[in-house]
Amino acid sequence: MDFLKSAVASAIAKGPAFPYTFGDKVDLDPSIWSLNNGTRREDGSNCSIFSFDITANRSALPLARNALKKLRTLRHPGVIKVLDTVESDSYIYIATERLVPLRWHVKRKSLSPETTKWGLYSIAKTIKFINDEASSIHGSLKVATVYTSESGEWKLGGFEVLSNVKDDEAVLYTYGSLVPDSGRYTPPELARSGWDAIKRSPHSATDSYDFGILVFEVFNGSFNGGDQAGQTKNIPPSMQSSYKRLTNANPKARLSVGHFLEQGKRSGSFFDSPLIKLTEGVENLGVKSETEREEFLDDLDQLTDDFPEDFFKMKVLPELLKSVEFGGGGPKAFGVVMKISSKLSNEDFDNRVTPVLIRLFGNPDRAIRVCLLDNLPLMIDRLSQKVVNDKIFPQIVSGFTDIAPVVREQTLKSVLTFITKLSDRTINGELLKYLAKTANDEQPGIRTNTTICLGKIAKNLGGSTRAKVLIAAFSRSLRDPFVHARNAALMALAVTSDYFSDEECATRILPAICPSLIDKEKPIRDQAGKTIDIYLTKIRKAAAAMPDSVLPPESAAFAGPRMSTPQPAEAASSAASAASATAWAGWAISSFTNKLSTAAGEIQSTSTPPATTPSGRTPSPSSGLANKPRNLAPSSQTASALHRQALRSPGPTSAPLSRTSSTGGGGESFFPEPDSVDDDGDAWGDMDDGTGGDDDFFGGGNNNNEPLSLSSSTTLPKRDTGSRAVSGSATVMPFDDGSEPDFAGWLAAQAQKKGGAGAKGLPKGLSKATPKTAVVPVVRKTVPVAKKAAPVKKIELKPNDQGEDDGWGDGW
């Protein structure tokens, strides 16, 4: 193998330079040529290489040289295109466009009837040119000498015996019988009389007969001999009559290929097809009038799958792109371009279509821009992300600010198509900037479509800015006067609920939606209800997963009672105690924050008088009334009022006493038991303004309206108990608020003031043992209040030892 390669290399080195590389060998019918696929070294483009080995087949050298000569000199679209030729003493090379033998398609029966007609039409035009314009005879027309190019066009080869009729020494007459497999295709008159009989017949007769055999073979797949000539099997009915005249046994009665072509081009005849019209008009599309162009494009709209894809790719597509870009083909031509491009491979699309598309997006023509945007879904998958992001998108954004609303709207709609091809930086930066402008567009439809667009591209937005952008945009749309814009905002919020946090749903989105529940338009109200249901479901689910409280549990150091505040366990022991604890808690807290000495104004008398016995006396412990709790006022009562009520001096009768917060071992104050809490809130009366009313209730003759306080040596008046005498004196220590009255002194003062004529006595039980004493208000020092002090009941300083709860808690 190495030896053969070196031998070929040496032969090429000794001969003329041939700038092509041989590739795979292509199978052919019997021929003097070998066919290989090749590539051009300069640019790597495809080609085919016909090679003739002079040393191995010297007898056929005249045929090879005739073919080389005719291919160099004969130029026609239907003839094989020659790129380069090389001839040496040992070989002949002919480089042509990339070709595929027609035999391959005939064997596979891959040709549709329309494609076959189109191919026969092309070969017929080429033979007519050879017979009429070139005054020549091909002499070897058959399937083996026809090839298809990369564009799918049929190309004529096999010029081994092509001869001019005026040349008496033409190769055809001498070497016609040396053509491989010529006996099967030879016309009957040549088979009988030899090749010189051509001179006695019309010069087109030989090619007419061979063309008839070609028609039969391409429609049936093979031709076995002269007895099949003229058979109409599988021949299209419209072509049968003319086809029979091509294969007439009498050469003078045969229909020439030129006449066959004319008959086929008649209206409604076998060559009157859209594909043939297309091939005829595509090359001249740039110079057609507007009317002719419209007719041509109408025919293109009738494209079917029977048409050869390669032809559209190689021939029609380039011409259409030229027409769109330079020749005024317009949107209609571009629509056909997209239809053809859908059948291209990705590589072909990148090489043939993408460069033109980039230039078209830069075209300022609005009609072209709208057409490009309309057809963007057909091409977006073929365009790379780099091309869209770096080259096409910068051209598209100009449409967002175009003065024509249709351009702005189409540009906005196209966002959904190319969003997947943009980088995150482009989406969250430049694109959102333009969408913010269209969200405020003067056209309500564009504003509505912007909202829809944002809802659909939400998944493509950056997580750090997505919620902020969407909430701002949708909230604004909810206030849009255009009903469809509001409806679009509600629907967009419904489908994007997963992109918002629970807090955003509760604090920002739901408040924005709620006004829509009473929108003037019923569709908006209905959609608002559906959207709110979605968010409420989400919020309820989130709330169900939340802890009952985020407050830390109370530490053991503060587990014990503080400031005489009842503990929850104790307060919850019963319903009554719970209500009492609630009222107490409110009082206790307010007492810590308000100083008793700063309280202003007077407290009105309570609506419920102190509990007394029928005789007017304060109930004794044994009567069962002393321990009855008084109604506590609501927590709205001030601490000063509570304290004053609690520090009222005891009456003449004995009553349970409780300790003060600080006795100092010297005095005690009277604290009545609180009544049960009254829900009406009037147990403590109303606050007075401190200027009018019963001033003497707290003042007792103090002109300055300053409440009295009991000093440590205040002597209480003597009372006759009747059963027991109490002697001695008691030193009373106030709560140190400087404003509490001396209840016993007040009683004595009232008795003295009202002891005159006509005055009513004190209630029964209070007037008998009350001596006449003078009560003098004393502040901050001890002052004797009577010349002759009567013995008073001794007040016990020890705590209540009866084991009864005084209702205020511990710590006092």
PDB file of N, CA, C and O in Angstrom, residues 151 275 278 300 303-304 306-318 320 336 340 343-344:
ATOM      1  N   SER A 151     -27.289  20.872  -6.049  1.00  0.00           N
ATOM      2  CA  SER A 151     -28.572  21.573  -6.018  1.00  0.00           C
ATOM      3  C   SER A 151     -29.721  20.708  -6.498  1.00  0.00           C
ATOM      4  O   SER A 151     -30.862  21.170  -6.516  1.00  0.00           O
ATOM      5  N   LEU A 275     -42.878  23.747 -10.187  1.00  0.00           N
ATOM      6  CA  LEU A 275     -41.439  23.601  -9.995  1.00  0.00           C
ATOM      7  C   LEU A 275     -40.666  24.093 -11.206  1.00  0.00           C
ATOM      8  O   LEU A 275     -39.643  24.772 -11.078  1.00  0.00           O
ATOM      9  N   LEU A 278     -40.751  27.747 -11.300  1.00  0.00           N
ATOM     10  CA  LEU A 278     -39.844  28.286 -10.282  1.00  0.00           C
ATOM     11  C   LEU A 278     -38.408  28.322 -10.785  1.00  0.00           C
ATOM     12  O   LEU A 278     -37.708  29.330 -10.654  1.00  0.00           O
ATOM     13  N   LEU A 300     -44.281  30.104  -5.305  1.00  0.00           N
ATOM     14  CA  LEU A 300     -43.438  29.547  -4.247  1.00  0.00           C
ATOM     15  C   LEU A 300     -44.263  29.141  -3.024  1.00  0.00           C
ATOM     16  O   LEU A 300     -43.902  28.213  -2.303  1.00  0.00           O
ATOM     17  N   LEU A 303     -45.368  25.395  -2.522  1.00  0.00           N
ATOM     18  CA  LEU A 303     -44.319  24.381  -2.416  1.00  0.00           C
ATOM     19  C   LEU A 303     -44.861  23.134  -1.731  1.00  0.00           C
ATOM     20  O   LEU A 303     -45.656  23.204  -0.799  1.00  0.00           O
ATOM     21  N   THR A 304     -44.412  21.995  -2.192  1.00  0.00           N
ATOM     22  CA  THR A 304     -44.802  20.720  -1.595  1.00  0.00           C
ATOM     23  C   THR A 304     -43.543  19.929  -1.286  1.00  0.00           C
ATOM     24  O   THR A 304     -42.434  20.282  -1.675  1.00  0.00           O
ATOM     25  N   ASP A 306     -42.708  17.306  -2.551  1.00  0.00           N
ATOM     26  CA  ASP A 306     -42.176  16.635  -3.741  1.00  0.00           C
ATOM     27  C   ASP A 306     -41.036  17.410  -4.380  1.00  0.00           C
ATOM     28  O   ASP A 306     -40.289  16.868  -5.198  1.00  0.00           O
ATOM     29  N   PHE A 307     -40.905  18.653  -4.029  1.00  0.00           N
ATOM     30  CA  PHE A 307     -39.863  19.463  -4.651  1.00  0.00           C
ATOM     31  C   PHE A 307     -38.499  19.109  -4.045  1.00  0.00           C
ATOM     32  O   PHE A 307     -38.391  18.798  -2.865  1.00  0.00           O
ATOM     33  N   PRO A 308     -37.457  19.166  -4.853  1.00  0.00           N
ATOM     34  CA  PRO A 308     -36.117  18.799  -4.363  1.00  0.00           C
ATOM     35  C   PRO A 308     -35.578  19.825  -3.371  1.00  0.00           C
ATOM     36  O   PRO A 308     -35.471  21.019  -3.679  1.00  0.00           O
ATOM     37  N   GLU A 309     -35.249  19.357  -2.211  1.00  0.00           N
ATOM     38  CA  GLU A 309     -34.730  20.249  -1.174  1.00  0.00           C
ATOM     39  C   GLU A 309     -33.400  20.852  -1.575  1.00  0.00           C
ATOM     40  O   GLU A 309     -33.119  22.016  -1.279  1.00  0.00           O
ATOM     41  N   ASP A 310     -32.568  20.065  -2.205  1.00  0.00           N
ATOM     42  CA  ASP A 310     -31.249  20.562  -2.577  1.00  0.00           C
ATOM     43  C   ASP A 310     -31.326  21.733  -3.543  1.00  0.00           C
ATOM     44  O   ASP A 310     -30.509  22.664  -3.477  1.00  0.00           O
ATOM     45  N   PHE A 311     -32.282  21.687  -4.429  1.00  0.00           N
ATOM     46  CA  PHE A 311     -32.401  22.786  -5.385  1.00  0.00           C
ATOM     47  C   PHE A 311     -32.791  24.071  -4.671  1.00  0.00           C
ATOM     48  O   PHE A 311     -32.251  25.152  -4.964  1.00  0.00           O
ATOM     49  N   PHE A 312     -33.729  23.983  -3.749  1.00  0.00           N
ATOM     50  CA  PHE A 312     -34.122  25.177  -3.012  1.00  0.00           C
ATOM     51  C   PHE A 312     -32.969  25.715  -2.173  1.00  0.00           C
ATOM     52  O   PHE A 312     -32.798  26.924  -2.024  1.00  0.00           O
ATOM     53  N   LYS A 313     -32.176  24.802  -1.633  1.00  0.00           N
ATOM     54  CA  LYS A 313     -31.061  25.225  -0.797  1.00  0.00           C
ATOM     55  C   LYS A 313     -29.971  25.903  -1.617  1.00  0.00           C
ATOM     56  O   LYS A 313     -29.427  26.938  -1.200  1.00  0.00           O
ATOM     57  N   MET A 314     -29.648  25.339  -2.748  1.00  0.00           N
ATOM     58  CA  MET A 314     -28.504  25.823  -3.513  1.00  0.00           C
ATOM     59  C   MET A 314     -28.867  26.916  -4.513  1.00  0.00           C
ATOM     60  O   MET A 314     -28.033  27.789  -4.808  1.00  0.00           O
ATOM     61  N   LYS A 315     -30.080  26.898  -5.031  1.00  0.00           N
ATOM     62  CA  LYS A 315     -30.448  27.825  -6.097  1.00  0.00           C
ATOM     63  C   LYS A 315     -31.500  28.837  -5.675  1.00  0.00           C
ATOM     64  O   LYS A 315     -31.300  30.048  -5.824  1.00  0.00           O
ATOM     65  N   VAL A 316     -32.609  28.331  -5.147  1.00  0.00           N
ATOM     66  CA  VAL A 316     -33.716  29.241  -4.848  1.00  0.00           C
ATOM     67  C   VAL A 316     -33.398  30.114  -3.647  1.00  0.00           C
ATOM     68  O   VAL A 316     -33.619  31.331  -3.663  1.00  0.00           O
ATOM     69  N   LEU A 317     -32.870  29.503  -2.594  1.00  0.00           N
ATOM     70  CA  LEU A 317     -32.630  30.251  -1.360  1.00  0.00           C
ATOM     71  C   LEU A 317     -31.665  31.423  -1.560  1.00  0.00           C
ATOM     72  O   LEU A 317     -31.963  32.540  -1.119  1.00  0.00           O
ATOM     73  N   PRO A 318     -30.528  31.236  -2.185  1.00  0.00           N
ATOM     74  CA  PRO A 318     -29.643  32.391  -2.385  1.00  0.00           C
ATOM     75  C   PRO A 318     -30.292  33.519  -3.183  1.00  0.00           C
ATOM     76  O   PRO A 318     -30.096  34.703  -2.864  1.00  0.00           O
ATOM     77  N   LEU A 320     -33.512  34.203  -3.376  1.00  0.00           N
ATOM     78  CA  LEU A 320     -34.531  34.851  -2.557  1.00  0.00           C
ATOM     79  C   LEU A 320     -33.890  35.777  -1.525  1.00  0.00           C
ATOM     80  O   LEU A 320     -34.396  36.872  -1.254  1.00  0.00           O
ATOM     81  N   VAL A 336     -41.049  32.803   2.291  1.00  0.00           N
ATOM     82  CA  VAL A 336     -40.640  31.614   1.549  1.00  0.00           C
ATOM     83  C   VAL A 336     -39.233  31.186   1.955  1.00  0.00           C
ATOM     84  O   VAL A 336     -38.930  29.992   2.036  1.00  0.00           O
ATOM     85  N   ILE A 340     -38.240  27.425   3.312  1.00  0.00           N
ATOM     86  CA  ILE A 340     -37.177  26.600   2.741  1.00  0.00           C
ATOM     87  C   ILE A 340     -36.106  26.298   3.792  1.00  0.00           C
ATOM     88  O   ILE A 340     -35.590  25.183   3.887  1.00  0.00           O
ATOM     89  N   LYS A 343     -35.933  23.229   6.254  1.00  0.00           N
ATOM     90  CA  LYS A 343     -35.473  21.917   5.821  1.00  0.00           C
ATOM     91  C   LYS A 343     -33.956  21.823   5.733  1.00  0.00           C
ATOM     92  O   LYS A 343     -33.424  20.771   5.370  1.00  0.00           O
ATOM     93  N   LEU A 344     -33.270  22.900   6.086  1.00  0.00           N
ATOM     94  CA  LEU A 344     -31.811  22.885   6.017  1.00  0.00           C
ATOM     95  C   LEU A 344     -31.222  22.286   7.285  1.00  0.00           C
ATOM     96  O   LEU A 344     -31.817  22.337   8.367  1.00  0.00           O
TER      97      LEU A 344
END
